[in-house]
CSV table of C-alpha atoms in Angstrom, one decimal:
chain,number,residue,atom,x,y,z
A,1004,UNK,CA,23.1,-17.4,26.3
A,1005,UNK,CA,21.8,-18.8,29.5
A,1006,UNK,CA,22.6,-22.6,29.2
A,1007,UNK,CA,19.9,-23.9,31.5
A,1008,UNK,CA,16.4,-22.7,32.2
A,1009,UNK,CA,13.5,-24.3,34.0
A,1010,UNK,CA,9.9,-22.9,33.5
A,1011,UNK,CA,6.6,-23.6,35.3
A,1012,UNK,CA,4.3,-22.8,38.0
A,1013,UNK,CA,5.8,-24.0,41.3
A,1014,UNK,CA,9.3,-24.7,39.8
A,1015,UNK,CA,10.9,-22.6,42.5
A,1016,UNK,CA,10.1,-25.4,44.9
A,1017,UNK,CA,12.7,-27.4,43.0
A,1018,UNK,CA,15.5,-24.9,43.6
A,1019,UNK,CA,17.4,-27.2,46.1
A,1020,UNK,CA,17.5,-30.1,43.6
A,1021,UNK,CA,18.3,-27.8,40.7
A,1022,UNK,CA,21.4,-26.4,42.2
A,1023,UNK,CA,22.6,-29.5,44.2
A,1024,UNK,CA,24.8,-30.7,41.5
A,1025,UNK,CA,26.9,-27.5,41.8
A,1026,UNK,CA,27.4,-27.7,45.5
A,1027,UNK,CA,31.1,-28.1,46.4
A,1028,UNK,CA,31.5,-29.9,49.6
A,1029,UNK,CA,30.9,-27.5,52.5
A,1030,UNK,CA,31.1,-24.4,50.3
A,1031,UNK,CA,27.9,-22.5,50.8
A,1032,UNK,CA,25.3,-21.0,48.5
A,1033,UNK,CA,24.7,-17.4,49.0
A,1034,UNK,CA,21.1,-16.2,48.3
A,1035,UNK,CA,20.7,-12.6,47.5
A,1036,UNK,CA,17.0,-11.8,48.0
A,1037,UNK,CA,15.0,-8.6,47.6
A,1038,UNK,CA,14.2,-7.3,51.1
A,1039,UNK,CA,10.5,-6.9,50.0
A,1040,UNK,CA,10.2,-10.4,50.9
A,1041,UNK,CA,11.8,-10.1,54.3
A,1042,UNK,CA,8.6,-9.8,56.1
A,1043,UNK,CA,6.9,-12.6,54.1
A,1044,UNK,CA,9.2,-15.6,54.8
A,1045,UNK,CA,6.6,-18.2,53.7
A,1046,UNK,CA,6.7,-16.8,50.1
A,1047,UNK,CA,10.5,-17.3,49.5
A,1048,UNK,CA,12.7,-18.0,52.6
A,1049,UNK,CA,10.7,-21.1,53.9
A,1050,UNK,CA,10.8,-22.7,50.6
A,1051,UNK,CA,14.6,-22.7,50.4
A,1052,UNK,CA,16.3,-26.0,51.7
A,1053,UNK,CA,19.3,-24.5,53.2
A,1054,UNK,CA,22.1,-26.8,54.2
A,1055,UNK,CA,25.8,-26.6,55.3
A,1056,UNK,CA,26.6,-22.9,55.9
A,1057,UNK,CA,24.2,-21.5,53.2
A,1058,UNK,CA,23.2,-17.9,53.8
A,1059,UNK,CA,20.3,-15.6,52.9
A,1060,UNK,CA,21.3,-11.9,52.4
A,1061,UNK,CA,18.2,-9.5,52.2
A,1062,UNK,CA,19.3,-6.7,49.9
A,1063,UNK,CA,17.5,-3.3,49.6
A,1064,UNK,CA,16.4,-2.2,46.2
A,1065,UNK,CA,15.2,1.3,47.4
A,1066,UNK,CA,17.9,2.6,45.1
A,1067,UNK,CA,19.4,1.5,41.7
A,1068,UNK,CA,22.1,-1.0,42.2
A,1069,UNK,CA,25.5,0.6,42.7
A,1070,UNK,CA,29.1,-0.6,42.1
A,1071,UNK,CA,29.8,0.2,45.8
A,1072,UNK,CA,26.9,-2.0,46.8
A,1073,UNK,CA,28.4,-5.0,44.8
A,1074,UNK,CA,31.8,-4.2,46.5
A,1075,UNK,CA,30.3,-4.3,50.0
A,1076,UNK,CA,28.5,-7.5,49.3
A,1077,UNK,CA,31.6,-9.2,47.9
A,1078,UNK,CA,33.7,-8.0,50.7
A,1079,UNK,CA,31.4,-9.5,53.3
A,1080,UNK,CA,31.1,-12.9,51.7
A,1081,UNK,CA,35.0,-13.0,51.4
A,1082,UNK,CA,35.4,-12.0,55.0
A,1083,UNK,CA,32.8,-14.3,56.3
A,1084,UNK,CA,33.8,-17.5,54.7
A,1085,UNK,CA,37.0,-19.5,54.6
A,1086,UNK,CA,35.9,-21.2,51.3
A,1087,UNK,CA,34.8,-19.7,48.0
A,1088,UNK,CA,31.0,-20.2,47.9
A,1089,UNK,CA,29.5,-22.9,45.6
A,1090,UNK,CA,27.4,-20.1,44.0
A,1091,UNK,CA,25.3,-17.0,44.0
A,1092,UNK,CA,21.5,-17.3,43.8
A,1093,UNK,CA,19.7,-14.0,43.1
A,1094,UNK,CA,16.0,-13.9,43.8
A,1095,UNK,CA,14.1,-10.6,42.9
A,1096,UNK,CA,13.6,-8.0,40.2
A,1097,UNK,CA,16.1,-6.6,37.8
A,1098,UNK,CA,18.1,-4.9,40.5
A,1099,UNK,CA,18.7,-8.0,42.6
A,1100,UNK,CA,19.4,-10.1,39.3
A,1101,UNK,CA,22.0,-7.4,38.2
A,1102,UNK,CA,23.5,-7.3,41.7
A,1103,UNK,CA,23.8,-11.2,41.8
A,1104,UNK,CA,25.5,-11.3,38.2
A,1105,UNK,CA,28.0,-8.6,39.4
A,1106,UNK,CA,28.8,-10.2,42.8
A,1107,UNK,CA,29.3,-13.5,40.9
A,1108,UNK,CA,31.9,-11.8,38.6
A,1109,UNK,CA,33.7,-10.0,41.3
A,1110,UNK,CA,34.1,-13.1,43.3
A,1111,UNK,CA,36.7,-14.4,40.6
A,1112,UNK,CA,37.9,-11.1,39.4
A,1113,UNK,CA,40.1,-8.6,41.3
A,1114,UNK,CA,39.3,-5.0,42.0
A,1115,UNK,CA,36.0,-3.0,42.1
A,1116,UNK,CA,32.8,-3.6,40.2
A,1117,UNK,CA,33.5,0.0,38.6
A,1118,UNK,CA,36.6,-1.5,37.0
A,1119,UNK,CA,34.5,-3.6,34.6
A,1120,UNK,CA,31.8,-1.2,33.6
A,1121,UNK,CA,32.0,-1.3,29.9
A,1122,UNK,CA,32.2,-4.0,27.2
A,1123,UNK,CA,34.2,-7.1,27.4
A,1124,UNK,CA,36.5,-6.1,30.3
A,1125,UNK,CA,35.9,-9.3,32.5
A,1126,UNK,CA,38.8,-11.7,32.3
A,1127,UNK,CA,37.8,-14.7,34.5
A,1128,UNK,CA,34.7,-16.9,34.5
A,1129,UNK,CA,32.1,-15.7,37.1
A,1130,UNK,CA,31.2,-18.0,40.0
A,1131,UNK,CA,28.2,-20.3,39.3
A,1132,UNK,CA,25.1,-18.0,39.6
A,1133,UNK,CA,21.4,-18.6,39.3
A,1134,UNK,CA,18.6,-16.1,38.6
A,1135,UNK,CA,15.1,-16.3,40.0
A,1136,UNK,CA,13.0,-13.3,38.8
A,1137,UNK,CA,10.1,-12.3,40.8
A,1138,UNK,CA,8.9,-9.6,38.5
A,1139,UNK,CA,9.1,-9.7,34.7
A,1140,UNK,CA,10.0,-7.0,32.0
A,1141,UNK,CA,13.6,-6.1,32.6
A,1142,UNK,CA,15.1,-9.1,30.7
A,1143,UNK,CA,17.9,-9.2,33.3
A,1144,UNK,CA,17.4,-12.8,33.8
A,1145,UNK,CA,18.7,-13.6,30.3
A,1146,UNK,CA,20.9,-10.5,29.4
A,1147,UNK,CA,24.6,-10.3,29.1
A,1148,UNK,CA,24.9,-7.1,31.2
A,1149,UNK,CA,24.5,-6.0,34.6
A,1150,UNK,CA,23.6,-2.4,34.9
A,1151,UNK,CA,25.2,-0.5,37.8
A,1152,UNK,CA,25.6,3.1,38.9
A,1153,UNK,CA,29.3,3.8,39.4
A,1154,UNK,CA,31.3,6.8,40.7
A,1155,UNK,CA,31.4,8.4,37.2
A,1156,UNK,CA,28.4,6.8,35.2
A,1157,UNK,CA,25.7,4.3,35.0
A,1158,UNK,CA,26.8,1.6,32.7
A,1159,UNK,CA,26.5,-2.2,32.6
A,1160,UNK,CA,29.2,-4.9,32.9
A,1161,UNK,CA,28.8,-6.4,29.5
A,1162,UNK,CA,30.5,-9.6,29.0
A,1163,UNK,CA,30.3,-13.3,28.0
A,1164,UNK,CA,30.7,-14.2,31.7
A,1165,UNK,CA,27.8,-12.1,32.8
A,1166,UNK,CA,24.7,-14.4,31.9
A,1167,UNK,CA,23.3,-16.7,34.5
A,1168,UNK,CA,24.3,-20.2,34.5
A,1169,UNK,CA,20.8,-21.3,35.3
A,1170,UNK,CA,17.4,-19.5,35.4
A,1171,UNK,CA,14.3,-20.6,37.3
A,1172,UNK,CA,11.1,-19.0,35.6
A,1173,UNK,CA,8.2,-19.6,38.1
A,1174,UNK,CA,5.1,-17.3,37.1
A,1175,UNK,CA,3.7,-17.8,40.6
A,1176,UNK,CA,6.4,-15.6,42.0
A,1177,UNK,CA,5.2,-12.5,40.1
A,1178,UNK,CA,1.6,-12.9,41.2
A,1179,UNK,CA,1.7,-10.2,43.9
A,1180,UNK,CA,3.5,-7.3,42.0
A,1181,UNK,CA,1.6,-3.9,42.7
A,1182,UNK,CA,0.0,-2.7,39.4
A,1183,UNK,CA,2.1,0.4,38.7
A,1184,UNK,CA,5.3,-1.6,39.1
A,1185,UNK,CA,4.0,-4.4,37.0
A,1186,UNK,CA,3.2,-1.9,34.2
A,1187,UNK,CA,6.5,0.2,34.5
A,1188,UNK,CA,8.6,-3.1,34.4
A,1189,UNK,CA,6.6,-4.6,31.7
A,1190,UNK,CA,7.0,-1.4,29.7
A,1191,UNK,CA,10.8,-2.0,30.1
A,1192,UNK,CA,10.3,-5.1,27.9
A,1193,UNK,CA,8.1,-3.4,25.4
A,1194,UNK,CA,10.7,-0.5,25.0
A,1195,UNK,CA,13.4,-3.1,24.5
A,1196,UNK,CA,11.5,-4.4,21.6
A,1197,UNK,CA,10.6,-0.9,20.0
A,1198,UNK,CA,14.4,0.2,20.4
A,1199,UNK,CA,15.6,-3.2,19.0
A,1200,UNK,CA,13.3,-3.5,16.2
A,1201,UNK,CA,13.7,0.2,15.0
A,1202,UNK,CA,17.4,0.0,15.4
A,1203,UNK,CA,20.4,0.0,12.9
A,1204,UNK,CA,21.9,-3.1,14.7
A,1205,UNK,CA,18.9,-5.1,13.8
A,1206,UNK,CA,19.4,-8.6,12.3
A,1207,UNK,CA,17.4,-11.8,11.9
A,1208,UNK,CA,18.3,-13.0,15.5
A,1209,UNK,CA,17.2,-10.0,17.4
A,1210,UNK,CA,14.3,-9.4,15.1
A,1211,UNK,CA,12.7,-12.9,15.6
A,1212,UNK,CA,12.8,-12.6,19.4
A,1213,UNK,CA,11.8,-8.8,19.3
A,1214,UNK,CA,8.8,-9.5,17.3
A,1215,UNK,CA,7.5,-12.3,19.5
A,1216,UNK,CA,8.1,-10.2,22.6
A,1217,UNK,CA,6.3,-7.2,21.1
A,1218,UNK,CA,3.3,-9.4,20.1
A,1219,UNK,CA,3.1,-10.7,23.7
A,1220,UNK,CA,3.4,-7.2,25.2
A,1221,UNK,CA,0.4,-6.2,23.0
A,1222,UNK,CA,-1.7,-9.2,24.1
A,1223,UNK,CA,-0.8,-8.7,27.7
A,1224,UNK,CA,-1.3,-4.8,28.0
A,1225,UNK,CA,-4.1,-4.3,25.5
A,1226,UNK,CA,-6.3,-7.4,26.0
A,1227,UNK,CA,-8.8,-7.8,28.8
A,1228,UNK,CA,-9.5,-11.5,28.0
A,1229,UNK,CA,-6.4,-12.9,29.5
A,1230,UNK,CA,-6.6,-14.7,33.0
A,1231,UNK,CA,-4.2,-13.3,35.4
A,1232,UNK,CA,-2.2,-16.6,35.7
A,1233,UNK,CA,-2.0,-16.8,31.9
A,1234,UNK,CA,-0.9,-13.1,31.5
A,1235,UNK,CA,1.8,-13.6,34.1
A,1236,UNK,CA,3.3,-16.6,32.3
A,1237,UNK,CA,3.1,-14.8,29.1
A,1238,UNK,CA,4.8,-11.7,30.7
A,1239,UNK,CA,7.6,-13.9,32.0
A,1240,UNK,CA,8.2,-15.1,28.5
A,1241,UNK,CA,7.9,-11.7,27.0
A,1242,UNK,CA,10.7,-10.5,29.2
A,1243,UNK,CA,12.9,-13.4,28.1
A,1244,UNK,CA,12.3,-12.7,24.6
A,1245,UNK,CA,12.7,-9.0,25.0
A,1246,UNK,CA,16.1,-9.6,26.7
A,1247,UNK,CA,17.0,-12.0,23.9
A,1248,UNK,CA,16.2,-9.3,21.2
A,1249,UNK,CA,19.0,-7.1,22.5
A,1250,UNK,CA,21.6,-9.8,22.9
A,1251,UNK,CA,22.6,-9.4,19.4
A,1252,UNK,CA,21.2,-5.8,19.1
A,1253,UNK,CA,21.1,-2.9,21.4
A,1254,UNK,CA,18.7,-0.5,23.0
A,1255,UNK,CA,18.3,3.2,22.0
A,1256,UNK,CA,17.3,6.7,23.0
A,1257,UNK,CA,15.0,5.9,25.9
A,1258,UNK,CA,17.4,3.7,27.8
A,1259,UNK,CA,20.3,6.1,27.0
A,1260,UNK,CA,18.3,9.0,28.6
A,1261,UNK,CA,16.9,7.0,31.4
A,1262,UNK,CA,20.5,6.1,32.5
A,1263,UNK,CA,21.2,9.9,32.9
A,1264,UNK,CA,18.0,10.4,34.9
A,1265,UNK,CA,19.0,7.5,37.1
A,1266,UNK,CA,22.5,8.8,37.7
A,1267,UNK,CA,21.5,12.2,38.6
A,1268,UNK,CA,18.1,11.8,40.3
A,1269,UNK,CA,18.0,8.2,41.2
A,1270,UNK,CA,15.0,7.6,39.1
A,1271,UNK,CA,14.2,3.8,38.9
A,1272,UNK,CA,14.9,2.1,35.7
A,1273,UNK,CA,11.3,1.2,34.7
A,1274,UNK,CA,9.6,4.3,35.5
A,1275,UNK,CA,12.3,6.3,34.2
A,1276,UNK,CA,12.1,4.6,30.7
A,1277,UNK,CA,8.5,5.2,30.7
A,1278,UNK,CA,8.8,9.0,31.5
A,1279,UNK,CA,11.5,9.3,28.8
A,1280,UNK,CA,9.8,7.2,26.2
A,1281,UNK,CA,6.4,9.1,26.5
A,1282,UNK,CA,8.3,12.2,25.0
A,1283,UNK,CA,10.1,10.3,22.1
A,1284,UNK,CA,7.6,10.7,19.3
A,1285,UNK,CA,10.2,12.1,17.0
A,1286,UNK,CA,12.2,8.9,17.3
A,1287,UNK,CA,9.7,6.1,17.8
A,1288,UNK,CA,6.3,7.6,16.6
A,1289,UNK,CA,4.4,4.3,16.3
A,1290,UNK,CA,5.9,2.7,19.4
A,1291,UNK,CA,5.1,5.7,21.6
A,1292,UNK,CA,1.4,5.8,20.1
A,1293,UNK,CA,0.9,2.3,21.4
A,1294,UNK,CA,2.6,3.0,24.6
A,1295,UNK,CA,0.2,5.8,25.2
A,1296,UNK,CA,-2.8,3.5,24.5
A,1297,UNK,CA,-1.4,0.9,27.0
A,1298,UNK,CA,-1.0,3.7,29.6
A,1299,UNK,CA,-4.5,4.8,29.1
A,1300,UNK,CA,-5.9,1.3,29.0
A,1301,UNK,CA,-4.5,0.6,32.5
A,1302,UNK,CA,-5.1,4.1,34.0
A,1303,UNK,CA,-1.4,4.9,34.5
A,1304,UNK,CA,-0.4,8.5,35.2
A,1305,UNK,CA,3.2,9.2,34.9
A,1306,UNK,CA,4.9,11.6,37.2
A,1307,UNK,CA,5.3,15.0,35.8
A,1308,UNK,CA,7.8,17.8,36.5
A,1309,UNK,CA,10.7,15.4,37.7
A,1310,UNK,CA,13.1,17.7,36.0
A,1311,UNK,CA,11.5,21.0,37.1
A,1312,UNK,CA,14.0,21.9,39.6
A,1313,UNK,CA,17.2,20.5,38.0
A,1314,UNK,CA,20.2,22.8,37.9
A,1315,UNK,CA,22.3,23.5,34.7
A,1316,UNK,CA,25.2,21.4,36.3
A,1317,UNK,CA,22.8,18.5,36.7
A,1318,UNK,CA,21.6,18.7,33.1
A,1319,UNK,CA,25.1,18.7,32.0
A,1320,UNK,CA,25.8,15.5,33.8
A,1321,UNK,CA,22.6,13.8,32.7
A,1322,UNK,CA,23.4,14.6,29.1
A,1323,UNK,CA,27.1,13.5,29.5
A,1324,UNK,CA,26.1,10.2,31.1
A,1325,UNK,CA,23.5,9.6,28.2
A,1326,UNK,CA,25.9,10.6,25.3
A,1327,UNK,CA,28.6,8.4,26.7
A,1328,UNK,CA,26.5,5.4,25.7
A,1329,UNK,CA,27.7,5.3,22.3
A,1330,UNK,CA,26.5,2.0,21.2
A,1331,UNK,CA,23.0,2.9,22.2
A,1332,UNK,CA,23.1,6.0,20.1
A,1333,UNK,CA,24.7,4.2,17.0
A,1334,UNK,CA,21.9,1.6,17.1
A,1335,UNK,CA,19.1,4.3,17.4
A,1336,UNK,CA,20.4,6.8,14.8
A,1337,UNK,CA,23.2,5.2,12.7
A,1338,UNK,CA,26.9,5.5,12.4
A,1339,UNK,CA,26.6,9.4,11.9
A,1340,UNK,CA,24.6,9.8,15.2
A,1341,UNK,CA,26.8,12.5,16.3
A,1342,UNK,CA,25.3,14.7,13.5
A,1343,UNK,CA,21.8,14.0,14.7
A,1344,UNK,CA,21.9,14.5,18.4
A,1345,UNK,CA,23.8,16.9,20.9
A,1346,UNK,CA,23.6,18.0,24.4
A,1347,UNK,CA,21.4,21.0,23.6
A,1348,UNK,CA,18.7,18.8,22.2
A,1349,UNK,CA,19.0,16.3,25.0
A,1350,UNK,CA,18.6,19.0,27.5
A,1351,UNK,CA,15.5,20.3,25.8
A,1352,UNK,CA,13.9,16.8,26.1
A,1353,UNK,CA,15.1,16.5,29.7
A,1354,UNK,CA,13.4,19.9,30.7
A,1355,UNK,CA,10.2,18.6,29.2
A,1356,UNK,CA,9.9,15.6,31.5
């Protein structure tokens, strides 16, 4: 679990004070920031009290985070600095938070990020790392995984060393998120809850967090009475609770299939989850029905026909990536999941997207 968290409007202004006790002499802090903020320096950059040889690195999130992207950032940092940095601070959405966690791991572990895709493969404690979410829903700020697309698959680095050492939750930072993106990322949280609460891995720990996150999602996405500031704060906490709900549980069918989409077509995680989940009445009938209500309530139209032109080879890769995520299928369908799902059935669902 994340050992330290600060919550509150304007709390990002305390970032220098919050991390000061972790500064190691002249060793820099490296800030990895979503490049959407590069043209609006007053929102993020000008509020960071840089000192010593601290560096801001703006990172593109045009594509899902890749193992090669992690390796390139780690290589740059190691080449540019004589000293090991004091820490990595990630400021952005799920992609930046995942990249930051992975970079912190690879600063203290040899090899490529692709070597650690899987469960409990990381041997050494990661560099001190801080997460500052600027969009809410993914749960990346609290989870023990960092999801990356590698040369062979899309899979997280799942380990006890992955979670942030410190998180700063400032609802003011998510105020300008475009509506579609706000919805898709918020639905990532909602889908976490549905998959966790309907899974065979469910236990009292994951259930308590999942139920609270689900209640918050219903309030945020089906209630017109909330002020924007209040809704933003509640969504930030829904994301946190939704991420915690899968810490001792797991996600399910939508996430497994979304990983396949992302690997082959580059579909972003939030919207990919929505596109898939919309077709999963067979597995999550009540959850999908409420999702469709939320979609209609906010006037969201999902892209159609994204798999209209995929080849048989691409479908084979999609299904292979999805079916390789065995813990997700076991959580969704039980220990005998291989008797309940196969490549042909998955292809039929993919073709319907």
